[in-house]
Short mmCIF file of C-alpha atoms in Angstrom, two decimals:
data_model
loop_
_atom_site.label_atom_id
_atom_site.label_comp_id
_atom_site.label_asym_id
_atom_site.label_seq_id
_atom_site.Cartn_x
_atom_site.Cartn_y
_atom_site.Cartn_z
CA MET D 1 109.93 104.65 74.57
CA GLU D 2 107.16 102.54 73.11
CA THR D 3 103.58 103.76 73.08
CA ALA D 4 101.34 102.37 75.77
CA TRP D 5 98.80 99.77 74.67
CA SER D 6 95.14 100.70 74.77
CA GLY D 7 93.18 99.09 77.59
CA LYS D 8 91.79 96.58 75.11
CA GLN D 9 95.22 95.69 73.71
CA PHE D 10 96.60 95.36 77.24
CA VAL D 11 93.84 92.98 78.34
CA GLN D 12 94.39 91.00 75.14
CA ALA D 13 98.11 90.73 75.93
CA LEU D 14 97.24 89.42 79.40
CA ARG D 15 94.75 86.92 77.96
CA THR D 16 97.33 85.70 75.47
CA VAL D 17 99.61 84.75 78.36
CA GLY D 18 96.85 82.53 79.69
CA ALA D 19 96.07 81.01 76.31
CA GLU D 20 99.69 80.06 75.86
CA ARG D 21 100.97 79.34 79.34
CA TYR D 22 98.21 78.56 81.81
CA HIS D 23 98.55 75.14 83.41
CA ASP D 24 95.35 73.81 81.85
CA ARG D 25 97.74 72.87 79.02
CA HIS D 26 100.12 70.97 81.26
CA PRO D 27 100.37 67.23 80.41
CA PHE D 28 99.62 66.22 84.00
CA GLN D 29 96.48 68.39 84.09
CA ARG D 30 95.41 67.00 80.72
CA ARG D 31 95.80 63.44 81.99
CA MET D 32 93.81 64.39 85.10
CA ASN D 33 90.97 65.71 82.97
CA ASP D 34 91.11 62.68 80.68
CA GLY D 35 90.68 60.36 83.64
CA ALA D 36 94.12 58.84 83.11
CA LEU D 37 95.51 59.29 86.63
CA ASP D 38 95.55 56.49 89.17
CA PRO D 39 94.52 57.26 92.78
CA HIS D 40 98.15 57.56 93.87
CA GLN D 41 98.77 60.26 91.26
CA LEU D 42 95.62 62.25 92.00
CA ARG D 43 96.37 62.14 95.72
CA GLY D 44 99.90 63.32 94.95
CA TRP D 45 98.47 66.35 93.21
CA ILE D 46 96.08 67.11 96.08
CA VAL D 47 98.89 66.98 98.65
CA ASN D 48 101.27 69.13 96.62
CA ARG D 49 98.68 71.65 95.52
CA PHE D 50 97.70 72.06 99.17
CA TYR D 51 101.09 73.69 99.78
CA TYR D 52 100.05 76.30 97.24
CA GLN D 53 96.61 76.69 98.85
CA ARG D 54 98.10 77.26 102.28
CA ASN D 55 100.25 80.06 100.98
CA ILE D 56 97.46 82.01 99.30
CA PRO D 57 96.58 84.06 102.43
CA VAL D 58 100.28 84.71 103.00
CA LYS D 59 100.83 86.19 99.56
CA ASP D 60 97.52 88.06 99.80
CA ALA D 61 98.55 89.62 103.13
CA LEU D 62 101.78 90.78 101.47
CA ILE D 63 99.79 92.31 98.62
CA LEU D 64 97.39 93.85 101.15
CA SER D 65 100.30 95.59 102.87
CA LYS D 66 101.25 97.40 99.66
CA LEU D 67 97.96 98.25 97.97
CA PRO D 68 97.56 101.95 97.15
CA SER D 69 94.36 102.70 99.07
CA GLN D 70 92.19 101.79 102.02
CA GLU D 71 89.33 101.03 99.62
CA ASP D 72 91.49 98.54 97.73
CA ARG D 73 92.49 96.88 100.99
CA ARG D 74 88.82 96.58 101.96
CA ARG D 75 88.20 94.63 98.79
CA TRP D 76 91.40 92.56 98.81
CA ILE D 77 91.05 91.41 102.42
CA THR D 78 88.04 89.25 101.47
CA ARG D 79 90.48 86.95 99.64
CA ILE D 80 92.27 86.22 102.91
CA VAL D 81 89.00 85.57 104.72
CA ASP D 82 87.86 83.33 101.85
CA HIS D 83 90.85 81.08 102.46
CA ASP D 84 91.48 81.38 106.19
CA GLY D 85 87.80 81.40 107.06
CA ARG D 86 86.08 83.08 109.96
CA ALA D 87 83.54 82.13 112.61
CA GLY D 88 80.73 80.27 110.87
CA ASP D 89 82.60 79.89 107.57
CA GLU D 90 85.56 77.57 107.61
CA GLY D 91 87.18 78.87 104.43
CA GLY D 92 89.13 77.48 101.50
CA ILE D 93 92.05 75.91 103.36
CA GLU D 94 89.61 73.85 105.40
CA ALA D 95 87.68 73.01 102.22
CA TRP D 96 90.89 71.74 100.63
CA LEU D 97 91.52 69.56 103.69
CA ARG D 98 88.05 68.12 103.11
CA LEU D 99 88.97 67.45 99.48
CA GLY D 100 91.96 65.52 100.82
CA ALA D 101 89.72 63.55 103.17
CA ALA D 102 87.27 62.86 100.32
CA ALA D 103 90.19 61.38 98.39
CA GLY D 104 91.35 59.25 101.32
CA ILE D 105 94.17 61.47 102.60
CA SER D 106 94.10 62.06 106.33
CA ARG D 107 94.01 65.55 107.73
CA GLU D 108 97.21 64.82 109.63
CA ARG D 109 99.07 63.84 106.49
CA MET D 110 97.82 66.96 104.66
CA LEU D 111 98.90 69.25 107.48
CA SER D 112 102.26 67.52 107.97
CA GLN D 113 103.51 68.65 104.53
CA GLN D 114 104.83 65.13 104.14
CA GLY D 115 104.84 64.44 100.43
CA VAL D 116 105.31 68.02 99.31
CA GLU D 117 107.96 67.76 96.61
CA PRO D 118 110.94 70.12 96.94
CA ASP D 119 110.34 71.57 93.47
CA ALA D 120 106.68 72.19 94.26
CA ARG D 121 107.68 73.95 97.46
CA ALA D 122 110.29 76.02 95.61
CA ALA D 123 107.74 77.10 93.01
CA VAL D 124 105.23 78.22 95.64
CA ASP D 125 107.90 79.90 97.76
CA SER D 126 109.08 81.85 94.72
CA TYR D 127 105.52 83.14 94.28
CA VAL D 128 105.32 84.36 97.88
CA GLU D 129 108.72 86.03 97.47
CA PHE D 130 107.55 87.67 94.25
CA CYS D 131 104.58 89.18 96.07
CA ARG D 132 106.86 90.29 98.91
CA ASP D 133 109.54 91.90 96.76
CA ARG D 134 107.87 93.30 93.67
CA SER D 135 105.70 96.36 93.19
CA TRP D 136 102.05 96.09 94.12
CA LEU D 137 101.19 96.32 90.45
CA GLU D 138 103.29 93.28 89.57
CA ALA D 139 102.00 91.41 92.62
CA VAL D 140 98.39 92.09 91.68
CA ALA D 141 99.07 91.23 88.02
CA SER D 142 100.43 87.87 89.13
CA SER D 143 97.00 87.11 90.62
CA LEU D 144 95.32 87.43 87.23
CA THR D 145 95.58 83.71 86.51
CA GLU D 146 92.07 83.94 88.00
CA LEU D 147 91.02 85.14 84.56
CA PHE D 148 91.63 81.63 83.29
CA ALA D 149 90.68 79.63 86.37
CA PRO D 150 86.90 79.16 86.03
CA VAL D 151 87.09 77.12 82.82
CA LEU D 152 89.75 74.85 84.29
CA VAL D 153 88.00 74.55 87.65
CA SER D 154 84.74 73.54 85.94
CA SER D 155 86.39 70.95 83.72
CA ARG D 156 88.40 69.58 86.62
CA MET D 157 85.27 69.17 88.73
CA ALA D 158 83.46 67.42 85.90
CA ALA D 159 86.46 65.15 85.33
CA ILE D 160 86.70 64.18 88.99
CA ARG D 161 82.99 63.39 89.10
CA GLU D 162 83.19 61.31 85.92
CA HIS D 163 86.55 59.58 86.12
CA TYR D 164 87.39 59.40 89.81
CA PRO D 165 84.16 58.29 91.48
CA TRP D 166 86.15 57.09 94.49
CA VAL D 167 86.55 60.78 95.45
CA GLU D 168 83.50 61.62 97.55
CA PRO D 169 81.59 64.42 95.79
CA SER D 170 81.36 66.43 99.03
CA GLY D 171 85.09 67.04 98.63
CA LEU D 172 84.49 69.26 95.61
CA GLU D 173 83.07 72.16 97.59
CA TYR D 174 86.34 74.10 97.33
CA PHE D 175 85.97 74.26 93.56
CA GLU D 176 82.30 75.24 93.81
CA ARG D 177 83.28 78.17 95.99
CA ARG D 178 86.05 79.29 93.68
CA LEU D 179 83.64 79.46 90.76
CA GLU D 180 81.87 82.24 92.65
CA GLN D 181 84.90 83.90 94.20
CA ALA D 182 87.34 84.03 91.29
CA PRO D 183 85.24 86.20 88.94
CA ARG D 184 84.54 88.68 91.76
CA ASP D 185 88.23 88.81 92.71
CA VAL D 186 89.54 89.12 89.19
CA GLU D 187 87.20 91.99 88.40
CA HIS D 188 88.96 94.01 91.10
CA GLY D 189 92.46 92.78 90.25
CA LEU D 190 92.08 93.44 86.54
CA ARG D 191 90.68 96.91 87.11
CA LEU D 192 93.57 97.77 89.45
CA VAL D 193 96.11 96.61 86.90
CA VAL D 194 94.51 98.18 83.83
CA GLU D 195 93.89 101.52 85.53
CA ASN D 196 97.33 101.80 87.07
CA ALA D 197 99.68 100.33 84.47
CA ARG D 198 99.69 103.38 82.24
CA SER D 199 103.07 103.25 80.51
CA ARG D 200 104.09 100.51 78.12
CA SER D 201 106.87 99.44 80.49
CA GLU D 202 104.38 99.08 83.36
CA GLN D 203 102.05 97.14 81.11
CA GLU D 204 104.88 94.86 80.05
CA ALA D 205 105.89 94.37 83.68
CA ALA D 206 102.31 93.24 84.38
CA VAL D 207 102.41 90.80 81.48
CA ALA D 208 105.76 89.50 82.74
CA ALA D 209 104.30 89.07 86.24
CA LEU D 210 101.40 87.04 84.88
CA THR D 211 103.82 84.98 82.81
CA PHE D 212 105.89 84.34 85.95
CA LYS D 213 102.78 83.20 87.83
CA CYS D 214 101.77 80.82 85.04
CA GLY D 215 105.29 79.42 85.41
CA VAL D 216 104.73 78.87 89.14
CA LEU D 217 101.60 76.80 88.49
CA TRP D 218 103.33 74.95 85.66
CA ARG D 219 106.37 74.11 87.80
CA LEU D 220 104.08 72.83 90.53
CA LEU D 221 102.60 70.34 88.06
CA ASP D 222 106.06 69.49 86.70
CA ALA D 223 107.07 68.53 90.24
CA VAL D 224 103.98 66.34 90.71
CA ASP D 225 104.42 64.81 87.27
CA ALA D 226 108.03 63.88 87.99
CA ALA D 227 107.23 62.43 91.42
CA TYR D 228 104.18 60.44 90.28
CA PRO D 229 105.02 59.03 86.83
CA ASP D 230 102.57 56.82 84.99
CA ALA D 231 102.87 53.20 85.97
CA VAL D 232 104.51 51.05 83.31
CA HIS D 233 101.91 48.56 82.17
CA ALA D 234 103.11 45.29 80.73
CA MET J 1 123.53 81.26 127.77
CA GLU J 2 121.29 82.93 130.31
CA THR J 3 118.30 81.12 131.75
CA ALA J 4 114.95 82.01 130.27
CA TRP J 5 112.68 84.18 132.41
CA SER J 6 109.53 82.64 133.80
CA GLY J 7 106.35 83.79 132.10
CA LYS J 8 105.68 86.10 135.03
CA GLN J 9 109.18 87.61 134.93
CA PHE J 10 108.92 88.06 131.17
CA VAL J 11 105.60 89.89 131.37
CA GLN J 12 107.06 92.03 134.14
CA ALA J 13 110.03 92.92 131.92
CA LEU J 14 107.61 93.95 129.16
CA ARG J 15 105.54 96.02 131.58
CA THR J 16 108.66 97.76 132.84
CA VAL J 17 109.36 98.98 129.30
CA GLY J 18 105.96 100.64 129.30
CA ALA J 19 106.37 102.14 132.75
CA GLU J 20 109.66 103.71 131.72
CA ARG J 21 109.26 104.52 128.05
CA TYR J 22 105.63 104.71 126.98
CA HIS J 23 104.69 108.08 125.49
CA ASP J 24 102.25 108.89 128.27
CA ARG J 25 105.37 110.34 129.92
CA HIS J 26 106.27 112.54 126.97
CA PRO J 27 106.21 116.30 127.78
CA PHE J 28 103.88 117.02 124.86
CA GLN J 29 101.40 114.36 125.98
CA ARG J 30 101.59 115.67 129.55
CA ARG J 31 100.81 119.17 128.36
CA MET J 32 97.91 117.79 126.30
CA ASN J 33 96.47 116.07 129.36
CA ASP J 34 97.03 119.16 131.50
CA GLY J 35 95.02 121.28 129.07
CA ALA J 36 98.06 123.37 128.19
CA LEU J 37 97.93 123.04 124.40
CA ASP J 38 96.45 125.70 122.19
CA PRO J 39 94.19 124.66 119.28
CA HIS J 40 97.04 124.93 116.77
CA GLN J 41 99.13 122.48 118.81
CA LEU J 42 96.34 119.96 119.35
CA ARG J 43 95.48 120.06 115.65
CA GLY J 44 99.17 119.53 114.85
CA TRP J 45 99.11 116.37 116.92
CA ILE J 46 95.91 115.10 115.25
CA VAL J 47 97.36 115.62 111.76
CA ASN J 48 100.69 113.98 112.54
CA ARG J 49 99.25 111.11 114.52
CA PHE J 50 96.95 110.40 111.57
CA TYR J 51 100.01 109.35 109.57
CA TYR J 52 100.56 106.69 112.21
CA GLN J 53 96.89 105.65 112.15
CA ARG J 54 96.91 105.22 108.39
CA ASN J 55 99.86 102.89 108.59
CA ILE J 56 98.38 100.55 111.19
CA PRO J 57 96.65 98.29 108.62
CA VAL J 58 99.83 98.25 106.56
CA LYS J 59 102.00 97.00 109.43
CA ASP J 60 99.25 94.59 110.49
CA ALA J 61 99.08 93.12 106.99
CA LEU J 62 102.84 92.58 107.12
CA ILE J 63 102.49 90.84 110.48
CA LEU J 64 99.56 88.83 109.10
CA SER J 65 101.75 87.55 106.28
CA LYS J 66 104.24 86.04 108.73
CA LEU J 67 102.13 84.71 111.60
CA PRO J 68 102.73 81.04 112.38
CA SER J 69 99.21 79.67 111.92
CA GLN J 70 95.89 80.08 110.15
CA GLU J 71 94.19 80.44 113.53
CA ASP J 72 96.49 83.33 114.45
CA ARG J 73 95.76 85.01 111.15
CA ARG J 74 92.03 84.65 111.77
CA ARG J 75 92.45 86.57 114.99
CA TRP J 76 94.94 89.15 113.73
CA ILE J 77 92.95 90.10 110.64
CA THR J 78 90.28 91.75 112.81
CA ARG J 79 92.82 94.49 113.57
CA ILE J 80 92.95 95.39 109.89
CA VAL J 81 89.17 95.41 109.60
CA ASP J 82 88.94 97.52 112.77
CA HIS J 83 91.00 100.23 111.06
CA ASP J 84 90.08 99.92 107.39
CA GLY J 85 86.42 99.24 108.11
CA ARG J 86 83.98 97.17 106.11
CA ALA J 87 80.46 97.56 104.75
CA GLY J 88 78.34 98.99 107.57
CA ASP J 89 81.31 99.81 109.83
CA GLU J 90 83.54 102.59 108.67
CA GLY J 91 86.52 101.71 110.85
CA GLY J 92 89.23 103.52 112.77
CA ILE J 93 90.82 105.49 109.95
CA GLU J 94 87.45 107.03 109.15
CA ALA J 95 86.87 107.64 112.89
CA TRP J 96 90.19 109.50 113.05
CA LEU J 97 89.12 111.63 110.09
CA ARG J 98 86.00 112.48 112.11
CA LEU J 99 88.21 113.43 115.06
CA GLY J 100 90.00 115.79 112.70
CA ALA J 101 86.69 117.26 111.53
CA ALA J 102 85.55 117.63 115.16
CA ALA J 103 88.72 119.66 115.79
CA GLY J 104 88.18 121.84 112.72
CA ILE J 105 90.56 120.08 110.31
CA SER J 106 89.07 119.35 106.92
CA ARG J 107 89.02 115.85 105.54
CA GLU J 108 90.97 117.05 102.53
CA ARG J 109 93.77 118.44 104.66
CA MET J 110 93.92 115.25 106.72
CA LEU J 111 94.13 113.06 103.63
CA SER J 112 96.64 115.32 101.87
CA GLN J 113 99.37 114.55 104.43
CA GLN J 114 100.11 118.25 104.37
CA GLY J 115 101.53 119.07 107.77
CA VAL J 116 103.03 115.66 108.48
CA GLU J 117 106.46 116.47 109.86
CA PRO J 118 109.40 114.64 108.25
CA ASP J 119 110.53 113.25 111.61
CA ALA J 120 107.02 111.98 112.36
CA ARG J 121 106.92 110.30 108.98
CA ALA J 122 110.36 108.78 109.51
CA ALA J 123 109.33 107.38 112.89
CA VAL J 124 106.20 105.75 111.47
CA ASP J 125 108.00 104.46 108.39
CA SER J 126 110.63 102.86 110.61
CA TYR J 127 107.85 101.02 112.42
CA VAL J 128 106.40 99.63 109.17
CA GLU J 129 109.90 98.57 108.11
CA PHE J 130 110.45 96.89 111.44
CA CYS J 131 107.29 94.81 110.94
CA ARG J 132 108.35 94.01 107.40
CA ASP J 133 111.92 92.97 108.18
CA ARG J 134 111.92 91.42 111.63
CA SER J 135 110.71 88.06 112.85
CA TRP J 136 107.00 87.68 113.51
CA LEU J 137 107.78 87.42 117.20
CA GLU J 138 109.49 90.81 117.25
CA ALA J 139 106.78 92.34 115.07
CA VAL J 140 104.05 91.07 117.39
CA ALA J 141 106.01 92.16 120.47
CA SER J 142 106.20 95.67 119.03
CA SER J 143 102.39 95.78 119.11
CA LEU J 144 102.32 95.29 122.87
CA THR J 145 102.22 99.01 123.57
CA GLU J 146 98.51 98.13 123.63
CA LEU J 147 99.19 96.90 127.15
CA PHE J 148 99.65 100.50 128.19
CA ALA J 149 97.20 102.21 125.85
CA PRO J 150 93.88 102.03 127.72
CA VAL J 151 95.02 104.17 130.65
CA LEU J 152 96.40 106.82 128.32
CA VAL J 153 93.40 106.71 125.99
CA SER J 154 91.02 107.19 128.91
CA SER J 155 92.96 110.10 130.36
CA ARG J 156 93.35 111.69 126.94
CA MET J 157 89.58 111.49 126.31
CA ALA J 158 88.85 113.01 129.70
CA ALA J 159 91.37 115.77 129.06
CA ILE J 160 89.93 116.64 125.67
CA ARG J 161 86.41 116.78 127.13
CA GLU J 162 87.56 118.95 130.00
CA HIS J 163 90.17 121.23 128.51
CA TYR J 164 89.39 121.41 124.82
CA PRO J 165 85.62 121.90 124.66
CA TRP J 166 85.95 123.30 121.15
CA VAL J 167 86.55 119.72 119.97
CA GLU J 168 83.10 118.29 119.28
CA PRO J 169 82.60 115.27 121.57
CA SER J 170 81.39 113.14 118.64
CA GLY J 171 85.01 113.19 117.44
CA LEU J 172 86.10 111.02 120.36
CA GLU J 173 84.51 107.84 119.03
CA TYR J 174 87.88 106.51 117.86
CA PHE J 175 89.11 106.43 121.45
CA GLU J 176 85.89 104.81 122.69
CA ARG J 177 86.38 102.03 120.17
CA ARG J 178 90.00 101.50 121.10
CA LEU J 179 89.06 101.02 124.75
CA GLU J 180 87.18 97.91 123.64
CA GLN J 181 89.54 96.74 120.92
CA ALA J 182 92.94 97.14 122.55
CA PRO J 183 92.38 94.73 125.48
CA ARG J 184 91.03 92.06 123.11
CA ASP J 185 93.96 92.53 120.74
CA VAL J 186 96.64 92.57 123.38
CA GLU J 187 95.35 89.37 124.96
CA HIS J 188 96.17 87.60 121.70
CA GLY J 189 99.44 89.43 121.09
CA LEU J 190 100.72 88.85 124.62
CA ARG J 191 99.84 85.17 124.53
CA LEU J 192 101.61 84.73 121.18
CA VAL J 193 104.74 86.40 122.51
CA VAL J 194 104.82 84.69 125.91
CA GLU J 195 104.14 81.22 124.48
CA ASN J 196 106.63 81.50 121.65
CA ALA J 197 109.57 83.43 123.10
CA ARG J 198 111.00 80.50 125.00
CA SER J 199 114.72 81.27 125.22
CA ARG J 200 116.15 84.22 127.08
CA SER J 201 117.48 85.68 123.83
CA GLU J 202 114.01 85.50 122.24
CA GLN J 203 112.51 87.09 125.33
CA GLU J 204 115.10 89.86 125.22
CA ALA J 205 114.42 90.40 121.51
CA ALA J 206 110.75 90.86 122.38
CA VAL J 207 111.61 93.39 125.08
CA ALA J 208 113.87 95.20 122.61
CA ALA J 209 111.06 95.25 120.03
CA LEU J 210 108.67 96.80 122.53
CA THR J 211 111.36 99.32 123.51
CA PHE J 212 111.80 100.19 119.83
CA LYS J 213 108.05 100.70 119.43
CA CYS J 214 107.88 102.98 122.47
CA GLY J 215 110.64 104.94 120.75
CA VAL J 216 108.53 105.26 117.59
CA LEU J 217 105.63 106.79 119.54
CA TRP J 218 108.04 109.00 121.47
CA ARG J 219 109.73 110.27 118.31
CA LEU J 220 106.34 111.05 116.81
CA LEU J 221 105.59 113.34 119.77
CA ASP J 222 109.11 114.80 119.62
CA ALA J 223 108.40 115.80 116.01
CA VAL J 224 105.07 117.42 116.93
CA ASP J 225 106.60 119.11 119.94
CA ALA J 226 109.38 120.62 117.84
CA ALA J 227 107.01 121.79 115.10
CA TYR J 228 104.42 123.27 117.48
CA PRO J 229 106.35 124.90 120.32
CA ASP J 230 104.53 126.69 123.08
CA ALA J 231 103.76 130.28 122.22
CA VAL J 232 106.02 132.70 124.02
CA HIS J 233 103.81 134.70 126.35
CA ALA J 234 105.01 138.15 127.32
#
């Protein structure tokens, strides 16, 4: 049996997963940030990513049902409210619908799931199933892509403002919110994982869960990339 | 294929389950309301029932993960907050701990699960599994024991005040809260079930789910009854 990593080594192993596999490195995301997408391609991403957004409260409810303590549930439940909203605060799913509207995609089309690619759907569904079937520790570890999100979210917002001025800036509120929410959420998630994955095999299971989740986000972009190839210019 | 019941017939079928099988008819509950329990027996009920209380947010998170819409989740999530609490409102689990304290059971003993009978645990666990494995419609239908709860909760509170004056009245706050919460919750649950169970077979599955849930509550009292028999008086 291998020796457990120190907390510092464990966090480094988790961060290495992000450095190597987070979807900020995906060719489609790079083209988005470089301003190389046409409106059809960017809208394709918004529609497909919305299928992921809609499933966030579902996977978080599954995690909620298996967390080890009432106190942890009290913290985790804010993630569901952040996305589903509540009276006086419409929440992240509604904000993503407004991003769609700001990019010229009707609410009806967003909600219809028309245009969600089968491979994008399969990737997201596999994430929900992972959170349903795996241990709470693996499910929470899979959420730790939030460690890497703020840098990408900031660069994506800047890129949309600079390169895609036809997207109304009001549509970017979702990303603004996430810049506040993600660090708060990941502080809790990371602490839960680091404090509870004590053996090397538990630590490696957490790293594997985060690797799996990076794969989910990557496959989502693969599906968009395949469905919305660059136009061939003469 | 049998014809679907009308909404009125369906609700009547659900109410009949309660009239025939709700645990207000259980011998142990009847003795509680008649003032016939000794302190040891009443404390036994409080400790065992607490295992049920602690699992309410777990089963509600499982239901939350499978509800058909964001709007339904926004309503259902209040059940979890009602039990787990939030900043400034300690919630139903904490209120049940205070009931234990009011009856002379330490917080530590309540939280330790010492004294939870195996059959009580099995009954509650089967309920959580039911909500995990069955359709959302069946899981929601199983919550409809709330239709029958207010009458029992009221009579139980009155009985404790009258017959068990050694229980500090401040401990009854949990029941006070439920008298407000249960009618609000069941309005949503009943509407979800009645509007979505359209075929006779779906309606019968809902009735079966409610029957199962009545069995869970009944088995919990069976377990307490067996573990805390009446003292033999000479």
